[in-house]
Short mmCIF file of C-alpha atoms and ligand atoms in Angstrom, two decimals:
data_model
loop_
_atom_site.label_atom_id
_atom_site.label_comp_id
_atom_site.label_asym_id
_atom_site.label_seq_id
_atom_site.Cartn_x
_atom_site.Cartn_y
_atom_site.Cartn_z
CA UNK A 556 7.08 -11.14 -31.06
CA UNK A 557 8.65 -8.08 -29.51
CA UNK A 558 11.73 -6.59 -31.26
CA UNK A 559 14.14 -6.54 -28.29
CA UNK A 560 16.56 -3.94 -29.68
CA UNK A 561 13.86 -1.60 -30.93
CA UNK A 562 11.96 -1.73 -27.49
CA UNK A 563 15.23 -1.13 -25.56
CA UNK A 564 16.10 1.86 -27.72
CA UNK A 565 12.61 3.38 -27.52
CA UNK A 566 12.46 2.75 -23.78
CA UNK A 567 15.76 4.59 -23.22
CA UNK A 568 15.02 7.39 -25.60
CA UNK A 569 11.41 8.11 -24.61
CA UNK A 570 10.06 6.37 -21.55
CA UNK A 571 10.44 8.24 -18.24
CA UNK A 572 9.93 5.55 -15.65
CA UNK A 573 8.65 6.16 -12.17
CA UNK A 574 10.92 6.24 -9.12
CA UNK A 575 13.68 5.09 -11.43
CA UNK A 576 17.42 5.73 -11.53
CA UNK A 577 17.82 5.80 -15.33
CA UNK A 578 21.50 5.87 -14.88
CA UNK A 579 21.26 2.21 -13.87
CA UNK A 580 20.18 1.35 -17.40
CA UNK A 581 23.00 3.24 -19.19
CA UNK A 582 24.83 -0.04 -19.85
CA UNK A 583 22.01 -2.58 -18.95
CA UNK A 584 18.71 -3.54 -20.47
CA UNK A 585 15.50 -2.14 -19.10
CA UNK A 586 13.53 -5.09 -17.74
CA UNK A 587 10.55 -5.50 -19.95
CA UNK A 588 7.59 -7.61 -19.02
CA UNK A 589 5.30 -8.58 -21.81
CA UNK A 590 2.81 -11.07 -20.34
CA UNK A 591 1.38 -12.39 -17.20
CA UNK A 592 -0.45 -15.63 -16.31
CA UNK A 593 -1.66 -16.54 -12.79
CA UNK A 594 1.16 -15.76 -10.39
CA UNK A 595 3.77 -15.55 -13.10
CA UNK A 596 5.13 -12.84 -15.33
CA UNK A 597 7.12 -13.34 -18.58
CA UNK A 598 9.78 -11.10 -20.10
CA UNK A 599 10.32 -10.47 -23.79
CA UNK A 600 12.67 -13.45 -24.03
CA UNK A 601 9.97 -15.74 -22.56
CA UNK A 602 11.72 -16.10 -19.20
CA UNK A 603 9.31 -16.72 -16.38
CA UNK A 604 9.21 -14.85 -13.07
CA UNK A 605 7.25 -15.51 -9.91
CA UNK A 606 5.40 -12.28 -9.14
CA UNK A 607 6.23 -11.90 -5.50
CA UNK A 608 4.81 -8.38 -5.28
CA UNK A 609 1.46 -8.75 -7.13
CA UNK A 610 2.87 -6.07 -9.47
CA UNK A 611 2.89 -3.38 -6.85
CA UNK A 612 0.49 -4.82 -4.27
CA UNK A 613 -2.22 -4.79 -7.01
CA UNK A 614 -2.79 -8.10 -8.83
CA UNK A 615 -4.83 -9.84 -6.19
CA UNK A 616 -6.33 -12.32 -8.61
CA UNK A 617 -3.19 -12.81 -10.62
CA UNK A 618 -2.52 -12.17 -14.25
CA UNK A 619 -4.19 -13.16 -17.53
CA UNK A 620 -7.76 -13.47 -16.44
CA UNK A 621 -10.02 -13.32 -19.41
CA UNK A 622 -13.15 -12.85 -17.27
CA UNK A 623 -11.75 -9.42 -15.98
CA UNK A 624 -10.48 -8.42 -19.39
CA UNK A 625 -13.92 -9.29 -20.86
CA UNK A 626 -15.63 -7.20 -18.19
CA UNK A 627 -13.46 -4.30 -19.28
CA UNK A 628 -14.14 -4.83 -22.98
CA UNK A 629 -17.91 -5.18 -22.46
CA UNK A 630 -18.10 -1.96 -20.55
CA UNK A 631 -15.97 -0.07 -23.05
CA UNK A 632 -18.32 -1.11 -25.78
CA UNK A 633 -21.44 -0.10 -23.80
CA UNK A 634 -20.25 3.19 -22.34
CA UNK A 635 -16.54 3.98 -22.41
CA UNK A 636 -16.70 7.20 -20.64
CA UNK A 637 -18.89 9.42 -18.42
CA UNK A 638 -17.66 11.45 -15.58
CA UNK A 639 -19.13 11.42 -12.12
CA UNK A 640 -19.55 15.19 -12.11
CA UNK A 641 -23.31 15.60 -11.41
CA UNK A 642 -23.96 12.60 -13.54
CA UNK A 643 -23.68 8.89 -12.69
CA UNK A 644 -23.45 5.60 -14.51
CA UNK A 645 -24.44 2.09 -13.39
CA UNK A 646 -21.06 0.49 -12.72
CA UNK A 647 -20.01 3.31 -10.45
CA UNK A 648 -23.37 3.19 -8.59
CA UNK A 649 -23.22 -0.56 -8.18
CA UNK A 650 -19.66 -0.61 -7.08
CA UNK A 651 -20.21 2.15 -4.59
CA UNK A 652 -23.07 0.08 -3.12
CA UNK A 653 -20.95 -3.09 -3.05
CA UNK A 654 -17.95 -1.48 -1.45
CA UNK A 655 -20.06 0.27 1.10
CA UNK A 656 -21.60 -3.08 1.89
CA UNK A 657 -18.17 -4.51 2.65
CA UNK A 658 -16.75 -1.43 4.47
CA UNK A 659 -17.02 -1.55 8.26
CA UNK A 660 -19.74 0.19 10.28
CA UNK A 661 -21.19 3.35 8.77
CA UNK A 662 -18.62 3.86 6.04
CA UNK A 663 -21.30 4.11 3.40
CA UNK A 664 -20.22 6.96 1.12
CA UNK A 665 -17.85 6.07 -1.72
CA UNK A 666 -15.92 8.81 -3.51
CA UNK A 667 -14.03 7.32 -6.49
CA UNK A 668 -10.62 8.50 -7.68
CA UNK A 669 -8.18 7.22 -10.18
CA UNK A 670 -5.64 5.86 -7.65
CA UNK A 671 -4.39 5.76 -4.00
CA UNK A 672 -2.58 9.19 -3.83
CA UNK A 673 -5.85 10.90 -5.02
CA UNK A 674 -7.82 9.01 -2.38
CA UNK A 675 -5.39 10.28 0.34
CA UNK A 676 -5.58 13.79 -1.15
CA UNK A 677 -9.40 13.64 -1.17
CA UNK A 678 -9.51 12.43 2.48
CA UNK A 679 -7.38 15.34 3.70
CA UNK A 680 -9.52 17.85 1.73
CA UNK A 681 -12.67 16.27 3.04
CA UNK A 682 -11.38 16.45 6.67
CA UNK A 683 -10.58 20.14 6.37
CA UNK A 684 -13.98 20.88 4.55
CA UNK A 685 -15.98 18.89 6.98
CA UNK A 686 -14.64 20.76 10.02
CA UNK A 687 -15.07 24.15 8.32
CA UNK A 688 -18.73 23.39 7.77
CA UNK A 689 -19.41 21.99 11.31
CA UNK A 690 -18.09 24.83 13.41
CA UNK A 691 -14.40 23.85 13.86
CA UNK A 692 -12.74 25.79 11.00
CA UNK A 693 -9.33 25.69 12.59
CA UNK A 694 -9.02 21.87 12.28
CA UNK A 695 -6.75 21.33 9.34
CA UNK A 696 -3.54 19.59 10.43
CA UNK A 697 -2.69 15.97 9.81
CA UNK A 698 -0.69 13.47 11.85
CA UNK A 699 0.95 10.49 10.25
CA UNK A 700 3.80 8.01 11.05
CA UNK A 701 7.54 8.10 10.46
CA UNK A 702 8.68 6.32 7.28
CA UNK A 703 5.08 5.91 6.07
CA UNK A 704 4.30 6.37 2.41
CA UNK A 705 0.98 7.91 1.41
CA UNK A 706 1.53 9.09 -2.23
CA UNK A 707 3.30 11.64 -4.34
CA UNK A 708 0.85 14.51 -4.92
CA UNK A 709 1.98 17.46 -2.88
CA UNK A 710 -0.69 16.91 -0.14
CA UNK A 711 -0.17 13.19 0.03
CA UNK A 712 3.60 13.62 -0.08
CA UNK A 713 3.35 16.14 2.79
CA UNK A 714 1.64 13.38 4.85
CA UNK A 715 4.36 10.91 3.83
CA UNK A 716 7.05 10.34 6.43
CA UNK A 717 10.00 9.85 4.20
CA UNK A 718 12.37 12.84 4.06
CA UNK A 719 14.36 11.61 1.14
CA UNK A 720 11.27 11.59 -1.05
CA UNK A 721 10.24 15.03 0.01
CA UNK A 722 13.36 17.15 -0.03
CA UNK A 723 13.45 17.85 -3.67
CA UNK A 724 9.93 19.18 -3.61
CA UNK A 725 10.03 21.38 -0.51
CA UNK A 726 8.25 23.44 0.45
CA UNK A 727 5.30 21.02 0.56
CA UNK A 728 1.85 21.58 2.04
CA UNK A 729 2.36 22.79 5.62
CA UNK A 730 0.61 21.44 8.71
CA UNK A 731 1.64 17.73 8.83
CA UNK A 732 3.36 16.07 11.77
CA UNK A 733 4.96 12.73 12.35
CA UNK A 734 4.63 10.26 15.25
CA UNK A 735 6.45 6.88 15.78
CA UNK A 736 5.51 3.81 13.82
CA UNK A 737 4.86 0.32 15.19
CA UNK A 738 8.36 -1.22 14.27
CA UNK A 739 8.75 -3.50 17.33
CA UNK A 740 11.98 -4.96 15.98
CA UNK A 741 13.49 -1.55 16.55
CA UNK A 742 11.21 -0.29 19.35
CA UNK A 743 12.66 2.81 20.96
CA UNK A 744 10.50 2.12 24.13
CA UNK A 745 9.13 -0.99 25.82
CA UNK A 746 11.21 -3.42 23.86
CA UNK A 747 10.22 -6.15 26.28
CA UNK A 748 6.47 -5.94 25.79
CA UNK A 749 4.60 -5.66 22.44
CA UNK A 750 1.40 -4.54 23.83
CA UNK A 751 2.92 -1.97 26.11
CA UNK A 752 5.05 -0.73 23.08
CA UNK A 753 1.82 -0.39 21.05
CA UNK A 754 0.08 1.65 23.69
CA UNK A 755 3.13 3.90 23.96
CA UNK A 756 3.20 4.33 20.19
CA UNK A 757 -0.56 5.13 20.11
CA UNK A 758 -0.16 7.61 22.98
CA UNK A 759 2.43 9.53 20.99
CA UNK A 760 -0.52 10.52 18.75
CA UNK A 761 -2.29 12.14 21.76
CA UNK A 762 0.98 13.90 22.55
CA UNK A 763 1.31 15.26 19.10
CA UNK A 764 -2.30 16.43 19.10
CA UNK A 765 -1.69 18.19 22.45
CA UNK A 766 1.48 19.77 21.18
CA UNK A 767 -0.21 21.15 18.08
CA UNK A 768 -3.40 22.13 19.82
CA UNK A 769 -6.48 19.85 19.47
CA UNK A 770 -8.51 22.58 17.81
CA UNK A 771 -6.09 22.69 14.81
CA UNK A 772 -5.79 18.86 14.18
CA UNK A 773 -8.21 17.36 11.64
CA UNK A 774 -7.06 13.87 10.97
CA UNK A 775 -4.58 11.05 11.57
CA UNK A 776 -3.50 8.88 8.65
CA UNK A 777 -2.34 5.30 9.41
CA UNK A 778 -2.05 2.20 7.39
CA UNK A 779 -3.35 -1.01 9.05
CA UNK A 780 0.02 -2.58 8.34
CA UNK A 781 2.62 0.06 7.38
CA UNK A 782 4.46 -0.89 4.28
CA UNK A 783 7.45 1.46 3.99
CA UNK A 784 10.06 0.24 6.44
CA UNK A 785 9.05 -3.31 5.73
CA UNK A 786 5.64 -4.35 7.16
CA UNK A 787 4.85 -3.09 10.60
CA UNK A 788 1.57 -4.78 11.87
CA UNK A 789 -0.16 -3.07 14.69
CA UNK A 790 0.54 -4.37 18.21
CA UNK A 791 -2.61 -5.66 19.97
CA UNK A 792 -4.65 -2.79 21.26
CA UNK A 793 -2.88 -0.19 19.17
CA UNK A 794 -5.83 0.81 16.98
CA UNK A 795 -8.24 0.62 19.90
CA UNK A 796 -6.23 3.19 21.81
CA UNK A 797 -5.89 5.27 18.63
CA UNK A 798 -9.67 5.25 18.20
CA UNK A 799 -10.10 6.41 21.82
CA UNK A 800 -7.63 9.26 21.23
CA UNK A 801 -9.30 10.27 18.02
CA UNK A 802 -12.78 10.32 19.77
CA UNK A 803 -11.40 12.33 22.65
CA UNK A 804 -9.97 15.00 20.51
CA UNK A 805 -12.44 14.88 17.60
CA UNK A 806 -9.82 13.98 15.19
CA UNK A 807 -10.71 11.78 12.11
CA UNK A 808 -9.05 8.37 11.83
CA UNK A 809 -8.07 7.72 8.25
CA UNK A 810 -7.22 4.11 7.56
CA UNK A 811 -4.90 4.31 4.43
CA UNK A 812 -5.65 0.85 2.96
CA UNK A 813 -4.29 1.40 -0.45
CA UNK A 814 -2.21 -1.83 0.05
CA UNK A 815 -4.13 -3.52 2.88
CA UNK A 816 -7.62 -3.61 1.52
CA UNK A 817 -9.21 -6.22 -0.80
CA UNK A 818 -7.77 -9.26 0.61
CA UNK A 819 -4.13 -8.47 1.21
CA UNK A 820 -4.65 -9.28 4.98
CA UNK A 821 -7.33 -11.92 4.38
CA UNK A 822 -10.26 -9.46 4.76
CA UNK A 823 -11.87 -6.90 2.54
CA UNK A 824 -10.35 -4.18 4.77
CA UNK A 825 -7.49 -4.11 7.22
CA UNK A 826 -9.68 -2.29 9.80
CA UNK A 827 -11.84 -5.38 9.87
CA UNK A 828 -8.88 -7.65 10.57
CA UNK A 829 -7.63 -5.54 13.45
CA UNK A 830 -11.13 -4.65 14.73
CA UNK A 831 -11.22 -0.83 14.60
CA UNK A 832 -13.63 1.57 13.09
CA UNK A 833 -12.10 4.36 10.92
CA UNK A 834 -13.86 7.54 9.89
CA UNK A 835 -12.45 7.28 6.38
CA UNK A 836 -10.80 4.42 4.43
CA UNK A 837 -8.61 5.23 1.36
CA UNK A 838 -8.06 2.41 -1.01
CA UNK A 839 -7.03 1.63 -4.58
CA UNK A 840 -4.73 -1.11 -6.20
CA UNK A 841 -6.45 -4.42 -5.42
CA UNK A 842 -10.03 -2.97 -5.97
CA UNK A 843 -9.58 -3.95 -9.68
CA UNK A 844 -6.77 -6.47 -9.34
CA UNK A 845 -5.00 -4.08 -11.71
CA UNK A 846 -7.08 -4.77 -14.76
CA UNK A 847 -7.95 -1.04 -14.72
CA UNK A 848 -6.89 1.92 -12.54
CA UNK A 849 -9.23 2.92 -9.67
CA UNK A 850 -9.13 4.25 -6.14
CA UNK A 851 -11.68 5.34 -3.62
CA UNK A 852 -12.20 7.31 -0.48
CA UNK A 853 -14.91 5.67 1.69
CA UNK A 854 -16.34 8.08 4.26
CA UNK A 855 -18.70 7.63 7.15
CA UNK A 856 -22.29 8.83 6.81
CA UNK A 857 -21.62 11.79 9.12
CA UNK A 858 -18.90 13.12 6.98
CA UNK A 859 -21.23 13.55 4.02
CA UNK A 860 -24.11 14.97 6.01
CA UNK A 861 -23.04 18.65 5.52
CA UNK A 862 -23.00 18.08 1.82
CA UNK A 863 -26.28 16.46 1.40
CA UNK A 864 -28.68 19.39 1.43
CA UNK A 865 -28.95 23.06 0.27
CA UNK A 866 -26.24 24.38 -2.06
CA UNK A 867 -23.19 23.06 -0.19
CA UNK A 868 -20.84 20.78 -2.21
CA UNK A 869 -17.50 19.10 -1.91
CA UNK A 870 -15.64 21.12 -4.66
CA UNK A 871 -13.39 18.33 -5.63
CA UNK A 872 -13.09 15.59 -8.28
CA UNK A 873 -11.13 13.91 -11.04
CA UNK A 874 -12.03 13.37 -14.64
CA UNK A 875 -11.19 9.66 -14.49
CA UNK A 876 -12.32 9.04 -10.89
CA UNK A 877 -14.84 6.15 -11.05
CA UNK A 878 -14.18 5.55 -14.71
CA UNK A 879 -16.95 3.25 -16.17
CA UNK A 880 -14.39 0.60 -17.37
CA UNK A 881 -12.52 0.66 -14.01
CA UNK A 882 -15.71 0.39 -11.87
CA UNK A 883 -17.14 -2.37 -14.13
CA UNK A 884 -13.85 -4.32 -13.60
CA UNK A 885 -14.00 -3.60 -9.88
CA UNK A 886 -17.40 -5.11 -9.71
CA UNK A 887 -16.39 -8.23 -11.56
CA UNK A 888 -13.31 -8.44 -9.39
CA UNK A 889 -15.23 -8.45 -6.16
CA UNK A 890 -17.76 -10.93 -7.59
CA UNK A 891 -14.83 -13.27 -8.24
CA UNK A 892 -13.54 -12.68 -4.76
CA UNK A 893 -16.82 -14.12 -3.50
CA UNK A 894 -17.16 -17.01 -6.06
CA UNK A 895 -13.59 -18.14 -5.68
CA UNK A 896 -13.33 -17.61 -1.94
CA UNK A 897 -10.22 -15.42 -2.28
CA UNK A 898 -10.29 -14.07 1.28
CA UNK A 899 -10.67 -17.64 2.57
CA UNK A 900 -7.64 -18.75 0.58
CA UNK A 901 -5.50 -16.06 2.14
CA UNK A 902 -6.73 -16.91 5.64
CA UNK A 903 -6.22 -20.63 5.07
CA UNK A 904 -2.68 -20.20 3.72
CA UNK A 905 -1.26 -17.28 5.59
CA UNK A 906 0.16 -19.36 8.47
CA UNK A 907 1.92 -21.50 5.86
CA UNK A 908 3.30 -18.36 4.09
CA UNK A 909 4.61 -17.03 7.38
CA UNK A 910 6.25 -20.28 8.43
CA UNK A 911 7.86 -20.76 4.98
CA UNK A 912 9.38 -17.28 5.08
CA UNK A 913 10.41 -17.83 8.70
CA UNK A 914 12.69 -20.67 7.60
CA UNK A 915 14.96 -17.88 6.25
CA UNK A 916 15.62 -16.76 9.89
CA UNK A 917 18.42 -19.31 9.98
CA UNK A 918 20.40 -17.08 7.65
CA UNK A 919 22.76 -14.68 9.45
CA UNK A 920 21.66 -11.77 7.19
CA UNK A 921 17.93 -12.15 8.06
CA UNK A 922 17.15 -10.07 11.10
CA UNK A 923 13.39 -10.16 11.16
CA UNK A 924 10.49 -11.57 9.16
CA UNK A 925 7.29 -9.67 9.79
CA UNK A 926 3.83 -9.05 8.43
CA UNK A 927 0.34 -10.59 8.25
CA UNK A 928 -1.79 -12.15 5.50
CA UNK A 929 0.00 -12.12 2.20
CA UNK A 930 2.09 -9.13 3.12
CA UNK A 931 5.55 -9.45 4.45
CA UNK A 932 8.92 -7.67 4.95
CA UNK A 933 12.22 -9.34 5.56
CA UNK A 934 14.71 -7.07 7.23
CA UNK A 935 18.30 -7.64 6.39
CA UNK A 936 20.99 -6.91 9.02
CA UNK A 937 24.74 -6.81 9.17
CA UNK A 938 24.90 -8.41 12.65
CA UNK A 939 21.97 -10.43 13.87
CA UNK A 940 22.93 -10.33 17.56
CA UNK A 941 23.26 -6.52 17.72
CA UNK A 942 20.71 -5.81 14.92
CA UNK A 943 23.30 -3.58 13.39
CA UNK A 944 22.02 -2.35 10.00
CA UNK A 945 23.84 -1.71 6.74
CA UNK A 946 25.74 1.52 6.08
CA UNK A 947 24.56 3.58 3.13
CA UNK A 948 27.39 2.13 1.04
CA UNK A 949 26.44 -1.43 1.97
CA UNK A 950 22.88 -0.84 1.24
CA UNK A 951 23.83 0.48 -2.16
CA UNK A 952 26.21 -2.44 -2.91
CA UNK A 953 24.38 -5.31 -1.28
CA UNK A 954 20.79 -4.46 -1.32
CA UNK A 955 20.48 -2.77 -4.71
CA UNK A 956 23.77 -3.98 -6.36
CA UNK A 957 23.25 -7.60 -5.51
CA UNK A 958 19.95 -8.73 -3.83
CA UNK A 959 17.57 -6.91 -6.03
CA UNK A 960 19.33 -7.76 -9.30
CA UNK A 961 19.93 -11.41 -8.36
CA UNK A 962 16.46 -12.12 -7.10
CA UNK A 963 15.12 -10.96 -10.46
CA UNK A 964 17.71 -12.87 -12.47
CA UNK A 965 16.89 -16.00 -10.43
CA UNK A 966 13.21 -15.58 -11.39
CA UNK A 967 11.62 -13.74 -8.39
CA UNK A 968 10.09 -10.29 -8.96
CA UNK A 969 9.81 -8.51 -5.62
CA UNK A 970 11.17 -5.39 -4.13
CA UNK A 971 14.31 -4.47 -2.17
CA UNK A 972 13.83 -1.24 -0.34
CA UNK A 973 15.83 0.90 2.11
CA UNK A 974 13.25 3.57 2.98
CA UNK A 975 14.00 2.82 6.56
CA UNK A 976 16.19 -0.21 7.26
CA UNK A 977 17.03 -2.58 4.34
CA UNK A 978 14.07 -4.91 3.62
CA UNK A 979 12.81 -7.29 0.95
CA UNK A 980 9.08 -6.89 0.40
CA UNK A 981 6.76 -9.78 -0.45
CA UNK A 982 3.14 -9.55 -1.46
CA UNK A 983 2.15 -12.22 -3.92
CA UNK A 984 -1.20 -12.45 -5.70
CA UNK A 985 -3.79 -13.75 -3.30
CA UNK A 986 -4.17 -16.96 -5.33
CA UNK A 987 -0.65 -18.06 -4.43
CA UNK A 988 -0.24 -21.38 -2.72
CA UNK A 989 2.47 -23.44 -0.91
CA UNK A 990 4.36 -24.29 -4.13
CA UNK A 991 4.82 -20.57 -4.77
CA UNK A 992 5.90 -19.88 -1.15
CA UNK A 993 8.42 -22.66 -1.49
CA UNK A 994 9.80 -21.20 -4.69
CA UNK A 995 10.04 -17.74 -3.17
CA UNK A 996 11.83 -19.16 -0.13
CA UNK A 997 14.31 -21.13 -2.27
CA UNK A 998 15.31 -18.13 -4.46
CA UNK A 999 15.50 -15.88 -1.44
CA UNK A 1000 17.68 -18.35 0.43
CA UNK A 1001 20.09 -18.74 -2.41
CA UNK A 1002 20.45 -15.07 -3.01
CA UNK A 1003 20.51 -13.85 0.59
CA UNK A 1004 23.11 -16.57 1.48
CA UNK A 1005 25.43 -15.25 -1.11
CA UNK A 1006 24.71 -11.57 -0.11
CA UNK A 1007 25.78 -12.38 3.44
CA UNK A 1008 29.22 -13.17 2.07
CA UNK A 1009 29.48 -9.66 0.55
CA UNK A 1010 29.20 -7.77 3.91
C1 LIG B 21 -0.40 3.34 1.79
C2 LIG B 21 -0.36 4.00 0.49
N1 LIG B 21 -1.00 5.17 0.30
C3 LIG B 21 -1.05 5.80 -0.96
C4 LIG B 21 -0.34 5.28 -1.99
C5 LIG B 21 -0.36 6.03 -3.30
O1 LIG B 21 -1.14 5.26 -4.25
P1 LIG B 21 -0.95 5.56 -5.84
O2 LIG B 21 0.42 5.14 -6.23
O3 LIG B 21 -2.03 4.72 -6.43
O4 LIG B 21 -1.20 7.05 -6.05
C6 LIG B 21 0.40 4.07 -1.88
C7 LIG B 21 1.04 3.52 -3.01
O5 LIG B 21 1.80 2.50 -2.94
C8 LIG B 21 0.36 3.43 -0.66
O6 LIG B 21 1.06 2.31 -0.43
#
């Protein structure tokens, strides 16, 4: 058993949590989760929660799987550590081959990292390095979308489009520029026509490239479905137009799939779902279902070409990138995906997940329900007819002060977020089924109904 008082005291005295307002715990317990099983989490008191966020878009196969734990233990016994710095080990080699086999087109070169931000960082460095070696040394700038999150290292944070996350760390890495995202609910243009809006949004990338000078732009970073802001799927034709623009200006298309890869959208990669060919995919999270940390940058054959002969090298790496235990777990994870038809489960159930969540649209506070696969955002509004959003004070009081706390106390772990307009984010483990969708909907309904009364 866990000693509640001792853990609380030690947490408050020593544990610096991430993206956490520690002041919120001055007079309240830190929520401590001690165990997981399937789609559920349990706290120190034994209370059960439905994991509506797969941890943090990570736990694709759910919690408590002994086969994944055993794969980790077996690898730690066999070879616990060896870096990928001029040496290799079997699990990294085999996982690279497996991932390359799943990745679209000629994305055959897998550079492992320890997580998603490092993959983004690696992709920007590769883009710069590649163009320096292929006669376009001025190409170095990056274009990304408003409100998009790409990580916290200074390069990835610079690519991130969330000013409140950046201001405390300015000046960041220069040379990044923002274009509009694909939030159709709040479309600034062509609000009447999804496809026309998508083409407009894609064309803003060409405008940004022209404004900056095509000779200076190296890459555009886009998520298949943008998470921050509350799940913005791409309008039909959006990525096809982006691909044309990238080809026209010789700009690399980086698909940041840290959330969207490994089944979140019912496919191994989001690019596959929406039918576009990136030059680089960045991924992490679900690659191991969270049983060990791992990320990867998957690059096209052409991007590795300059580094394959002579004395040229990509002077970049991480001690723990492609860790033997993590890559062994990744291999087992992907093997289970095939054996247990995890992608098929998402594709078979996603329409039911959508329609279950859409029932909430009858609540006056629910403005929009959007997403794809097992990845949804529910936007909360003050006035449904005008789409008026919360003030900062209302967001604080209602979203964080009430919705977030009460969802958790009612047994649903998910995320309330106002990095953009106020949303509740849902991304359950990929093994979730109708009974879990119903449970989510019931808890959300009860809490959001009461929240509407607080406006
Ligand atoms: C799209 C995207 N890129 C990058 C990252 C950063 O990943 P990590 O936290 O593993 O560094 C995240 C994290 O949520 C993400 O969602």
